[in-house]
XYZ file of C-alpha atoms in Angstrom:
740
model
C 76.808 -64.587 -5.192
C 74.062 -63.909 -7.698
C 70.547 -65.232 -7.215
C 67.503 -65.028 -9.445
C 64.118 -65.258 -7.796
C 60.800 -65.313 -9.620
C 58.048 -63.407 -7.864
C 54.328 -62.809 -8.196
C 52.345 -59.593 -7.865
C 54.685 -57.403 -9.926
C 52.475 -55.129 -12.049
C 53.931 -51.638 -12.351
C 57.074 -49.554 -12.022
C 56.133 -48.710 -8.433
C 56.085 -52.429 -7.631
C 59.558 -52.792 -9.137
C 60.930 -49.977 -7.027
C 59.335 -51.302 -3.856
C 60.692 -54.845 -4.157
C 64.158 -53.540 -5.040
C 64.235 -51.261 -2.000
C 63.047 -54.097 0.240
C 65.863 -56.344 -0.979
C 68.510 -53.630 -0.734
C 67.604 -53.253 2.934
C 68.673 -56.871 3.577
C 72.194 -57.067 5.095
C 74.719 -58.369 2.580
C 72.763 -57.357 -0.544
C 74.833 -55.147 -2.854
C 72.396 -54.840 -5.753
C 68.837 -55.829 -6.648
C 67.195 -55.518 -10.036
C 63.585 -56.503 -10.714
C 62.275 -57.041 -14.226
C 58.639 -56.161 -14.861
C 58.433 -58.348 -17.977
C 59.943 -61.618 -16.729
C 58.706 -61.092 -13.128
C 62.192 -62.017 -11.962
C 64.480 -60.248 -9.508
C 68.272 -60.582 -9.743
C 70.108 -60.130 -6.453
C 73.850 -59.864 -5.815
C 74.585 -60.672 -2.194
C 77.226 -61.894 0.224
C 76.001 -65.331 1.375
C 77.973 -64.992 4.602
C 76.158 -61.782 5.527
C 72.645 -62.636 4.317
C 70.665 -64.977 6.553
C 69.042 -68.042 4.931
C 65.597 -67.094 3.671
C 66.201 -63.379 4.245
C 65.652 -62.495 0.597
C 62.389 -64.411 0.409
C 61.141 -62.829 3.644
C 61.981 -59.361 2.347
C 60.038 -59.996 -0.855
C 57.013 -61.326 1.001
C 57.226 -58.498 3.511
C 56.949 -56.027 0.648
C 53.677 -57.643 -0.403
C 54.865 -59.993 -3.150
C 54.965 -63.755 -3.468
C 58.023 -65.922 -4.053
C 57.333 -68.301 -6.897
C 60.583 -70.151 -7.367
C 64.096 -69.414 -6.212
C 67.366 -69.291 -8.127
C 65.980 -69.046 -11.655
C 66.404 -72.258 -13.628
C 63.620 -74.382 -15.042
C 62.379 -72.071 -17.751
C 59.684 -74.629 -18.521
C 58.352 -74.357 -14.967
C 58.307 -70.583 -15.330
C 56.349 -70.920 -18.562
C 53.854 -73.227 -16.847
C 53.421 -70.617 -14.119
C 52.902 -67.891 -16.737
C 50.247 -69.982 -18.478
C 48.610 -70.711 -15.121
C 48.510 -66.997 -14.333
C 47.063 -66.178 -17.757
C 44.436 -68.910 -17.405
C 43.526 -67.610 -13.944
C 43.102 -64.082 -15.268
C 40.988 -65.399 -18.126
C 38.683 -67.166 -15.658
C 38.357 -63.975 -13.595
C 37.575 -61.998 -16.752
C 34.817 -64.451 -17.697
C 33.291 -64.294 -14.205
C 33.395 -60.509 -14.102
C 31.950 -60.221 -17.618
C 29.147 -62.667 -16.834
C 27.945 -60.496 -13.945
C 28.946 -57.080 -15.294
C 26.533 -57.268 -18.239
C 23.346 -57.809 -16.159
C 24.650 -55.349 -13.551
C 25.044 -52.700 -16.234
C 21.553 -53.475 -17.570
C 19.874 -53.152 -14.160
C 21.705 -49.940 -13.260
C 21.634 -48.121 -16.596
C 18.407 -49.262 -18.281
C 16.153 -46.674 -16.560
C 18.568 -43.902 -17.577
C 18.197 -45.055 -21.185
C 14.384 -45.000 -20.941
C 14.062 -48.783 -20.708
C 11.484 -50.041 -18.206
C 12.540 -52.784 -15.831
C 10.193 -55.475 -14.497
C 8.527 -54.200 -11.313
C 10.161 -56.771 -9.020
C 13.622 -55.756 -10.300
C 12.825 -52.053 -9.954
C 11.621 -52.559 -6.369
C 14.800 -54.386 -5.332
C 17.255 -52.655 -7.644
C 19.833 -51.923 -4.944
C 19.849 -55.504 -3.666
C 20.051 -56.978 -7.170
C 22.935 -54.693 -8.102
C 24.711 -55.684 -4.905
C 24.227 -59.387 -5.688
C 25.619 -58.940 -9.213
C 28.534 -56.824 -8.002
C 29.770 -59.131 -5.235
C 31.099 -61.880 -7.588
C 32.895 -59.212 -9.615
C 34.514 -57.851 -6.461
C 35.442 -61.428 -5.575
C 37.085 -61.885 -8.976
C 39.099 -58.738 -8.358
C 39.973 -59.626 -4.770
C 43.714 -60.107 -5.550
C 43.806 -56.483 -6.724
C 42.343 -55.292 -3.429
C 44.599 -57.524 -1.352
C 47.826 -56.509 -3.103
C 46.902 -52.836 -3.205
C 45.935 -52.542 0.437
C 48.768 -54.735 1.716
C 51.258 -52.588 -0.175
C 50.236 -49.396 1.568
C 49.703 -51.046 4.973
C 53.031 -52.908 5.026
C 55.310 -50.367 3.411
C 53.380 -47.108 3.433
C 53.762 -46.909 -0.350
C 51.012 -47.044 -2.923
C 51.099 -48.996 -6.191
C 48.887 -49.337 -9.230
C 46.884 -51.966 -7.344
C 46.432 -49.448 -4.519
C 44.846 -46.981 -6.940
C 42.511 -49.678 -8.266
C 41.639 -50.889 -4.768
C 40.885 -47.366 -3.548
C 38.862 -46.472 -6.638
C 36.770 -49.623 -6.907
C 36.569 -50.062 -3.132
C 35.317 -46.523 -2.592
C 32.614 -46.934 -5.247
C 31.504 -50.301 -3.851
C 31.498 -49.331 -0.169
C 29.735 -46.027 -0.878
C 27.050 -47.946 -2.785
C 26.630 -50.440 0.068
C 26.183 -47.578 2.522
C 23.614 -45.914 0.248
C 21.794 -49.234 -0.186
C 21.468 -49.597 3.568
C 20.197 -46.020 3.856
C 17.850 -46.292 0.866
C 16.997 -49.956 0.130
C 14.977 -48.945 -2.934
C 17.586 -46.525 -4.198
C 18.642 -46.359 -7.784
C 17.674 -44.672 -10.971
C 14.285 -46.302 -10.924
C 13.328 -44.871 -7.581
C 15.229 -41.626 -7.293
C 16.992 -42.679 -4.119
C 20.639 -42.110 -3.216
C 23.454 -42.487 -5.672
C 24.613 -46.044 -6.411
C 27.937 -46.887 -8.047
C 27.795 -50.664 -8.167
C 28.137 -50.591 -11.949
C 31.124 -48.261 -11.587
C 32.905 -50.680 -9.248
C 31.882 -53.705 -11.311
C 32.806 -52.331 -14.725
C 36.013 -50.856 -13.340
C 37.164 -54.228 -11.992
C 36.022 -56.029 -15.148
C 38.009 -53.703 -17.410
C 41.072 -53.849 -15.152
C 41.010 -57.656 -15.221
C 40.516 -57.649 -18.995
C 43.487 -55.338 -19.392
C 45.651 -57.477 -17.106
C 44.715 -60.592 -19.078
C 45.491 -59.015 -22.444
C 48.708 -57.546 -21.043
C 49.810 -60.919 -19.639
C 49.118 -62.639 -22.948
C 51.020 -59.984 -24.893
C 53.863 -59.904 -22.379
C 54.263 -63.658 -22.748
C 54.917 -63.211 -26.452
C 57.803 -60.844 -25.762
C 59.859 -63.707 -24.282
C 59.011 -66.228 -27.004
C 62.556 -66.138 -28.424
C 64.056 -67.099 -25.059
C 61.553 -69.923 -24.621
C 62.410 -71.143 -28.121
C 66.094 -71.266 -27.180
C 65.356 -73.095 -23.935
C 63.124 -75.522 -25.833
C 66.169 -76.560 -27.854
C 67.760 -78.151 -24.805
C 67.716 -81.949 -24.768
C 66.471 -83.840 -21.752
C 68.239 -87.147 -22.394
C 71.354 -88.418 -24.141
C 72.424 -91.871 -25.341
C 75.894 -92.592 -23.942
C 78.027 -95.444 -25.288
C 80.023 -97.382 -22.704
C 81.794 -100.742 -22.615
C 78.508 -102.292 -21.572
C 76.521 -100.874 -24.495
C 74.345 -97.817 -25.046
C 72.402 -96.229 -22.196
C 69.908 -93.341 -22.195
C 70.708 -90.971 -19.328
C 69.466 -87.512 -18.275
C 71.489 -84.886 -20.085
C 72.602 -83.481 -16.722
C 74.604 -86.695 -16.131
C 76.708 -86.365 -19.301
C 80.291 -85.316 -18.517
C 83.183 -84.272 -20.770
C 84.800 -87.323 -22.337
C 81.584 -89.349 -22.645
C 80.890 -90.845 -26.073
C 77.380 -89.844 -27.139
C 75.307 -91.449 -29.903
C 73.060 -89.298 -32.106
C 70.587 -90.862 -34.529
C 68.654 -89.291 -37.438
C 66.315 -86.483 -36.407
C 67.547 -86.305 -32.816
C 68.845 -83.244 -31.008
C 72.539 -83.044 -30.235
C 72.409 -83.099 -26.407
C 75.697 -81.329 -25.538
C 78.696 -79.756 -27.262
C 81.371 -82.072 -28.608
C 83.590 -83.326 -31.433
C 82.529 -85.991 -33.964
C 84.338 -89.347 -33.584
C 82.612 -91.660 -36.067
C 79.983 -91.262 -38.761
C 78.797 -88.397 -40.913
C 75.620 -86.349 -41.117
C 74.206 -82.904 -41.840
C 73.065 -80.800 -38.886
C 70.553 -77.957 -38.718
C 72.517 -75.189 -36.959
C 69.975 -72.417 -37.563
C 69.702 -71.996 -33.792
C 73.384 -71.040 -33.680
C 73.880 -69.135 -36.909
C 70.409 -68.292 -38.188
C 71.304 -70.005 -41.476
C 68.646 -72.453 -42.737
C 70.972 -74.766 -44.719
C 72.176 -77.946 -42.912
C 75.925 -78.111 -42.257
C 77.890 -81.311 -43.125
C 79.690 -82.889 -40.161
C 82.571 -85.364 -40.347
C 85.004 -86.844 -37.812
C 86.871 -84.027 -36.090
C 84.141 -81.425 -36.647
C 82.556 -79.575 -33.725
C 78.865 -80.062 -32.911
C 76.715 -77.834 -30.713
C 74.144 -78.937 -28.168
C 70.569 -78.101 -29.144
C 71.160 -78.384 -32.899
C 69.163 -80.981 -34.836
C 70.708 -83.951 -36.608
C 69.783 -84.765 -40.190
C 69.647 -88.146 -41.968
C 72.897 -89.700 -40.696
C 74.015 -91.269 -37.428
C 77.244 -90.428 -35.631
C 79.016 -90.554 -32.305
C 80.827 -87.681 -30.687
C 82.944 -87.021 -27.636
C 81.356 -84.566 -25.213
C 83.567 -81.526 -24.611
C 81.236 -79.060 -22.842
C 78.245 -80.051 -20.728
C 75.729 -78.493 -18.363
C 76.078 -74.748 -17.927
C 79.267 -74.734 -20.026
C 77.558 -75.515 -23.347
C 77.154 -72.920 -26.055
C 73.359 -73.020 -25.725
C 73.513 -72.565 -21.947
C 75.796 -69.559 -22.404
C 73.439 -68.054 -24.994
C 70.373 -68.569 -22.783
C 72.178 -67.005 -19.807
C 73.368 -64.092 -21.931
C 69.914 -63.439 -23.394
C 68.242 -63.689 -19.988
C 70.795 -61.292 -18.481
C 70.395 -58.815 -21.340
C 66.601 -58.926 -21.215
C 66.652 -58.224 -17.477
C 69.112 -55.338 -17.803
C 68.012 -51.717 -17.954
C 68.699 -49.247 -20.683
C 69.914 -45.838 -19.475
C 66.787 -44.271 -20.990
C 64.711 -46.231 -18.467
C 66.186 -44.300 -15.553
C 63.972 -41.308 -16.343
C 60.850 -43.469 -16.431
C 61.833 -45.087 -13.122
C 62.363 -41.669 -11.539
C 58.930 -40.494 -12.699
C 57.296 -43.719 -11.503
C 58.670 -43.194 -7.993
C 56.498 -40.106 -7.563
C 53.688 -41.010 -9.944
C 51.317 -42.923 -7.669
C 51.560 -40.467 -4.727
C 50.947 -37.623 -7.187
C 47.835 -39.365 -8.535
C 46.502 -39.869 -5.010
C 47.036 -36.177 -4.348
C 45.264 -35.167 -7.579
C 42.320 -37.440 -6.712
C 41.981 -35.918 -3.230
C 42.279 -32.359 -4.530
C 39.716 -33.055 -7.273
C 37.319 -34.549 -4.726
C 37.687 -31.521 -2.437
C 37.349 -29.002 -5.283
C 34.114 -30.497 -6.601
C 32.667 -30.828 -3.101
C 33.543 -27.189 -2.536
C 31.929 -26.280 -5.847
C 28.655 -27.731 -4.611
C 28.453 -30.604 -7.085
C 27.609 -33.122 -4.384
C 29.218 -36.214 -2.927
C 28.269 -38.515 -5.819
C 29.787 -36.272 -8.475
C 32.966 -35.720 -6.471
C 33.310 -39.456 -5.844
C 32.944 -40.194 -9.564
C 35.717 -37.737 -10.371
C 38.046 -39.082 -7.672
C 37.520 -42.703 -8.727
C 38.109 -41.809 -12.381
C 41.393 -40.081 -11.520
C 42.576 -43.045 -9.456
C 41.764 -45.530 -12.183
C 42.705 -43.686 -15.371
C 46.316 -43.083 -14.277
C 48.633 -45.713 -15.681
C 52.144 -46.153 -14.293
C 52.093 -49.614 -15.911
C 52.562 -48.110 -19.369
C 55.586 -46.132 -18.152
C 57.060 -49.209 -16.516
C 56.560 -51.424 -19.572
C 57.709 -48.907 -22.196
C 61.404 -49.792 -22.094
C 61.698 -53.410 -20.863
C 59.200 -54.845 -23.349
C 61.115 -53.340 -26.278
C 64.421 -54.586 -24.826
C 63.096 -58.115 -24.304
C 61.671 -58.325 -27.827
C 64.778 -56.804 -29.412
C 67.290 -58.993 -27.576
C 65.224 -62.107 -28.271
C 64.908 -61.361 -31.988
C 68.626 -60.709 -32.239
C 69.495 -63.989 -30.506
C 67.328 -65.918 -32.955
C 69.428 -64.451 -35.775
C 72.767 -65.174 -34.124
C 73.313 -61.653 -32.753
C 73.916 -61.784 -29.003
C 73.262 -58.451 -27.299
C 74.818 -58.474 -23.840
C 72.833 -55.636 -22.275
C 70.098 -53.096 -22.830
C 72.766 -50.390 -22.649
C 74.510 -51.948 -25.671
C 71.202 -51.896 -27.550
C 70.733 -48.208 -26.742
C 74.315 -47.367 -27.740
C 73.841 -49.199 -31.041
C 71.101 -46.719 -31.896
C 73.488 -43.768 -31.416
C 76.516 -45.119 -33.306
C 77.691 -42.704 -36.003
C 81.155 -44.164 -36.696
C 81.990 -47.809 -37.406
C 85.628 -48.917 -37.322
C 86.527 -52.372 -38.674
C 89.554 -54.489 -37.977
C 90.858 -56.064 -41.196
C 92.150 -59.587 -40.658
C 89.395 -62.015 -39.725
C 86.767 -59.276 -39.676
C 86.538 -57.927 -43.216
C 88.720 -60.748 -44.555
C 88.641 -64.492 -43.985
C 91.779 -64.369 -41.857
C 93.468 -67.185 -43.783
C 95.483 -66.878 -47.028
C 94.041 -68.344 -50.215
C 95.324 -68.503 -53.777
C 93.726 -65.795 -55.903
C 95.733 -65.891 -59.154
C 97.963 -68.371 -61.010
C 100.020 -66.837 -63.852
C 101.911 -69.487 -65.899
C 105.214 -68.598 -67.611
C 107.478 -70.303 -70.138
C 104.714 -72.167 -71.920
C 103.464 -74.153 -68.911
C 99.764 -74.395 -68.058
C 98.178 -73.074 -64.860
C 97.404 -76.583 -63.600
C 101.021 -77.652 -64.122
C 102.320 -74.561 -62.293
C 99.992 -75.234 -59.362
C 100.933 -78.957 -59.287
C 104.679 -78.294 -59.150
C 104.272 -75.569 -56.511
C 102.105 -77.880 -54.388
C 104.715 -80.657 -54.621
C 107.393 -78.283 -53.351
C 105.161 -76.927 -50.545
C 103.623 -80.215 -49.418
C 105.924 -80.554 -46.405
C 105.862 -76.831 -45.587
C 104.229 -75.562 -42.404
C 104.018 -71.965 -43.636
C 100.470 -70.577 -44.166
C 101.290 -69.579 -47.757
C 102.443 -73.106 -48.533
C 99.296 -74.500 -46.983
C 97.183 -72.188 -49.148
C 98.921 -73.435 -52.320
C 98.439 -77.106 -51.394
C 94.779 -76.463 -50.477
C 94.155 -74.733 -53.822
C 95.705 -77.649 -55.708
C 93.539 -80.153 -53.888
C 90.520 -77.960 -54.484
C 91.212 -78.255 -58.216
C 91.475 -82.024 -58.034
C 95.278 -82.197 -57.870
C 96.757 -84.448 -55.193
C 100.449 -83.501 -55.029
C 102.932 -86.330 -54.499
C 105.668 -86.102 -51.894
C 108.854 -84.348 -53.049
C 112.096 -86.315 -53.260
C 113.822 -83.677 -51.116
C 112.675 -80.609 -49.208
C 114.383 -77.629 -47.550
C 112.620 -74.668 -45.902
C 114.335 -71.306 -46.244
C 113.055 -69.653 -43.057
C 109.968 -67.787 -44.239
C 111.510 -66.762 -47.580
C 110.388 -69.882 -49.435
C 111.205 -73.556 -49.998
C 113.428 -75.605 -52.277
C 112.608 -79.156 -53.304
C 113.216 -81.730 -55.992
C 110.839 -84.078 -57.712
C 111.467 -86.460 -60.613
C 114.838 -84.898 -61.292
C 113.475 -81.330 -61.451
C 114.793 -78.713 -59.017
C 111.899 -76.626 -57.667
C 111.922 -73.280 -55.893
C 108.813 -71.581 -54.493
C 109.303 -68.312 -52.670
C 110.086 -64.628 -52.814
C 111.724 -62.841 -55.709
C 114.698 -62.105 -53.459
C 115.306 -65.816 -52.829
C 115.000 -66.535 -56.556
C 117.564 -63.872 -57.394
C 119.979 -65.332 -54.864
C 119.671 -68.671 -56.660
C 120.383 -67.049 -60.011
C 116.874 -67.269 -61.484
C 116.204 -64.907 -64.395
C 113.117 -62.892 -63.354
C 112.690 -60.796 -66.496
C 109.687 -62.837 -67.667
C 108.059 -62.674 -64.233
C 108.593 -59.040 -63.281
C 105.360 -57.728 -64.824
C 103.213 -60.384 -63.103
C 105.036 -59.899 -59.785
C 104.557 -56.118 -59.883
C 100.871 -56.385 -60.861
C 100.008 -58.774 -58.028
C 101.931 -56.753 -55.443
C 100.191 -53.555 -56.588
C 96.909 -55.285 -55.744
C 98.129 -55.814 -52.178
C 98.667 -59.543 -52.663
C 101.683 -61.685 -51.802
C 103.343 -62.790 -55.061
C 105.128 -66.161 -54.901
C 107.488 -67.233 -57.701
C 107.802 -70.817 -58.981
C 111.107 -71.717 -60.630
C 111.839 -75.087 -62.245
C 115.506 -75.861 -62.895
C 116.314 -72.182 -62.282
C 113.822 -70.960 -64.894
C 110.797 -68.837 -63.905
C 107.760 -71.086 -64.441
C 104.924 -69.082 -62.898
C 103.679 -66.535 -60.374
C 101.115 -67.488 -57.741
C 99.270 -64.707 -55.861
C 98.118 -65.389 -52.316
C 95.932 -63.042 -50.297
C 93.619 -62.885 -47.327
C 90.399 -62.589 -49.326
C 87.522 -60.301 -48.470
C 84.533 -61.942 -46.807
C 81.300 -62.284 -48.694
C 79.030 -59.412 -47.703
C 81.819 -57.104 -46.485
C 81.401 -54.575 -49.303
C 77.614 -54.828 -48.967
C 77.907 -54.072 -45.240
C 80.064 -50.990 -45.787
C 77.631 -49.704 -48.422
C 74.659 -50.260 -46.090
C 76.376 -48.443 -43.222
C 77.247 -45.500 -45.445
C 73.683 -45.370 -46.734
C 72.554 -45.163 -43.099
C 74.779 -42.113 -42.600
C 77.632 -43.806 -40.737
C 81.302 -42.941 -41.150
C 83.269 -46.122 -41.859
C 86.995 -46.669 -41.293
C 89.443 -49.569 -41.106
C 92.156 -49.991 -38.492
C 94.789 -52.733 -38.708
C 98.239 -53.789 -37.691
C 98.972 -54.971 -41.239
C 101.084 -53.021 -43.731
C 99.581 -50.024 -45.499
C 99.715 -51.508 -49.015
C 97.738 -54.622 -48.097
C 95.340 -52.599 -45.937
C 94.601 -50.138 -48.756
C 93.945 -52.995 -51.174
C 91.358 -54.528 -48.856
C 89.848 -51.100 -48.151
C 89.422 -50.458 -51.885
C 87.751 -53.843 -52.299
C 85.110 -53.115 -49.657
C 84.652 -49.390 -50.296
C 86.396 -47.864 -47.256
C 88.246 -44.581 -47.780
C 89.852 -44.039 -44.387
C 92.572 -46.552 -43.437
C 94.860 -46.599 -40.407
C 97.546 -49.272 -40.856
C 100.553 -50.584 -38.990
C 99.098 -49.923 -35.523
C 99.824 -51.858 -32.350
C 96.869 -52.917 -30.109
C 97.442 -49.997 -27.721
C 97.591 -47.584 -30.664
C 94.306 -48.964 -31.997
C 92.648 -48.327 -28.635
C 94.098 -44.818 -28.468
C 92.718 -44.023 -31.925
C 89.264 -45.220 -30.847
C 89.453 -43.068 -27.711
C 90.485 -40.087 -29.820
C 87.372 -40.491 -31.968
C 85.226 -40.731 -28.833
C 86.800 -37.592 -27.393
C 85.873 -35.799 -30.615
C 82.209 -36.481 -29.872
C 81.755 -39.569 -32.036
C 79.850 -42.631 -30.880
C 82.140 -45.383 -32.136
C 81.398 -49.039 -32.794
C 84.562 -51.123 -33.084
C 84.252 -54.444 -34.918
C 86.976 -57.039 -34.341
C 87.788 -60.660 -33.616
C 91.280 -61.101 -32.177
C 93.182 -60.616 -28.939
C 94.847 -57.587 -30.507
C 91.374 -56.049 -30.988
C 90.302 -56.411 -27.343
C 91.703 -53.042 -26.127
C 89.994 -51.202 -28.996
C 86.725 -53.092 -28.417
C 86.795 -52.086 -24.754
C 87.658 -48.454 -25.588
C 84.793 -48.068 -28.072
C 81.316 -46.882 -27.164
C 80.119 -50.225 -28.525
C 82.337 -53.256 -29.080
C 81.080 -55.754 -31.672
C 82.975 -59.056 -31.535
C 82.798 -61.806 -34.130
C 81.850 -65.199 -32.759
C 84.767 -66.956 -34.437
C 87.214 -64.702 -32.618
C 89.069 -65.195 -29.366
C 87.425 -65.441 -25.958
C 89.126 -62.171 -24.988
C 87.546 -60.341 -27.924
C 84.104 -61.787 -27.204
C 84.339 -60.742 -23.556
C 85.262 -57.181 -24.568
C 82.362 -56.847 -27.006
C 78.931 -55.540 -26.043
C 77.470 -57.445 -29.004
C 78.674 -60.834 -30.284
C 77.989 -61.943 -33.874
C 77.726 -65.733 -33.776
C 77.552 -66.141 -37.556
C 80.871 -64.362 -38.215
C 79.042 -62.480 -40.983
C 79.915 -58.775 -41.411
C 76.380 -58.117 -42.669
C 75.156 -58.692 -39.121
C 76.970 -55.500 -38.071
C 74.484 -53.423 -40.052
C 71.635 -55.625 -38.807
C 72.655 -55.142 -35.154
C 72.898 -51.365 -35.482
C 69.566 -51.329 -37.326
C 67.983 -53.303 -34.506
C 69.317 -50.782 -31.994
C 67.711 -47.929 -33.920
C 64.427 -49.825 -34.193
C 64.371 -50.701 -30.478
C 65.072 -47.129 -29.423
C 62.409 -45.830 -31.803
C 59.883 -48.174 -30.185
C 61.021 -47.157 -26.691
C 60.612 -43.465 -27.538
C 57.180 -44.154 -29.027
C 56.171 -46.106 -25.917
C 57.398 -43.434 -23.514
C 55.797 -40.657 -25.548
C 52.469 -42.495 -25.674
C 52.566 -43.278 -21.940
C 53.425 -39.706 -20.955
C 50.917 -38.078 -23.322
C 48.205 -40.508 -22.228
C 48.666 -39.672 -18.546
C 49.040 -35.927 -19.158
C 45.783 -35.915 -21.134
C 43.735 -38.520 -19.268
C 44.272 -37.384 -15.672
C 43.044 -33.786 -16.194
C 40.024 -35.033 -18.168
C 39.227 -37.509 -15.398
C 39.581 -34.692 -12.854
C 36.805 -32.844 -14.681
C 38.679 -29.869 -16.143
C 36.536 -30.072 -19.304
C 33.247 -30.346 -17.439
C 32.566 -26.628 -16.804
C 33.126 -25.638 -20.437
C 32.089 -28.722 -22.418
C 30.156 -30.880 -19.970
C 32.622 -33.750 -20.500
C 33.129 -36.079 -17.547
C 34.955 -39.396 -17.788
C 33.017 -42.306 -16.313
C 35.178 -44.567 -14.079
C 34.411 -47.600 -16.258
C 35.692 -45.782 -19.347
C 38.692 -44.645 -17.321
C 39.473 -48.269 -16.487
C 39.131 -49.259 -20.139
C 41.460 -46.444 -21.196
C 44.043 -47.454 -18.593
C 43.980 -51.078 -19.734
C 44.244 -50.029 -23.369
C 47.317 -47.892 -22.672
C 49.260 -50.814 -21.174
C 48.238 -53.232 -23.911
C 49.110 -50.710 -26.623
C 52.647 -50.278 -25.250
C 53.266 -54.034 -25.225
C 51.713 -54.424 -28.681
C 53.896 -51.647 -30.075
C 56.992 -53.434 -28.770
C 55.814 -56.696 -30.324
C 55.442 -54.933 -33.683
C 59.267 -54.794 -33.796
C 59.239 -58.382 -35.016
C 57.345 -57.460 -38.171
C 59.325 -54.258 -38.711
C 62.743 -55.969 -38.441
C 61.740 -58.745 -40.855
C 60.880 -56.091 -43.426
């Protein structure tokens, strides 16, 4: 059983590791994965082995709070996020209101500014009074940090803050008791009230900015969830009744009026309208809907009214599947994150060790307790495991959300990372590069007849045919305004063609071989037949009263954007190939049309998969693009399977990325997004690592002997906050970069 539990108090990679280890220690839990961005933990457990409430107790025992169990209610989660952000904002305002006068009282004498005598006389007490509300505003930091190390013996980012600010505050209180008039104005003992106050104020400011920025990373998911309807109007024998959407079941007849959301998935029964399906496909143009057409829950109705029969409700709807898929992908971990997680496991203990060593070294060097304390506090505060922990998940959340808004469903962070490494793209032909349904491409009249007449006679003969080629001819005739009448007689010749009669004229539509058997003279048609077949098309002959009357070419036409996609992939340095079970002549014709040089034709599904594995064994990172059951083995064998949304369920399950719009151009877009996301992740990790490698030694005072540079704890806190915010902001910049 899988459970999702939202928790509070998750702030850094160390927190993530601690809550995961606490849950894994619960009997019956097989896996636990916490997400720093969504503040949600996903747990796979055996309900028979896990005691009721055991998961919640484990989370609370590790020092975290349980907000809401079993996921769900994204709106409630958003309300909690806004409440948290508002709470942080209030704490920031309180800390700022007292930090400014505290800084003035403590630092003014050092700047040569005289204080009023009564303030100078009671400087220590006044600083204490100003500092206490700031400490109160930061009390959650102290509580979480100290509880973490007391309950589990492991330190977190909050532990570093609590130790740093707490040491400065308690040392100042002790000095104030020893020297009531201490401070810069009186030359007493060292006071660090402003250090503790400014440190907490900057930490709270950073947490507030980080929370606000982190909330933006999940905006795409909230937009999807916001599409869900809350009520539906159901038509029954007793009339129309508005009911909660959860009560709609398959088979119900639902009424949708102009401007309303379609509440669930279904099929139109009565009425017509145009529906905004941009949520599903990313396309802005409304789509006409008539009886028999499918409608999707969450889409928005246009000017018409209609009724439809519900086919999928609740968690089975398309929108529910998309939301679940996006949430799962955003919570997943990219392989590149494993390194950051490994570093984070040892980061906080290492920082504590550096702070202690720095304190001891400066005490031993004779710099005094105050100097050594300043260095130790700066080291504790400047270190930022948060930036390391946020580097990967924020980019994944933003990338997956952006893709979903465009109709590209990324199933996992690993798929996003693989997309960045793809160097070879292999396309299936039918239904992927082509429409997957035959259409008439050419009509060549013979014997003095016009093209319209040839098409009309062929459509009459094929009207009763169930063969796809016959259906394509009838559809083309109707598309040109020709409604073919029923033939007087009709005989199907088993896939070779049909024979019919109409108005006393004997008609034959079929292969050249069938025409020859019936004694038709093909001399006038041979050139047209050969030309169409050389183009990889199926050439169909029309004979009227045993005389060749025309040649109709039928082909599976190339999708719009297919050639553009191949060109874009080649421009990006990818090798492009086509693999198909169709015959070589037809495959080469399609390949020429889209600009693909390498073609593998006539392959069975197992042979397709073997070819993909062979490319992988040669060191290529292969993306396989397909849509059918016969593509599923190759999709599974590829480094990255990209399935078209119009394809079979089997193909979509095998794909790591699903293209809802069925547009080949989204292949290039998906791979481009993977490259962009990985570039942002590398930038984030580089910035986080370089920041910590540079900031910690400076805070430890390595530059002080040579250059006299010493990092004040307040500046250290500001730098730490800035590093976390910069990582989140860099991930958010993906939205602008991808639009360009």
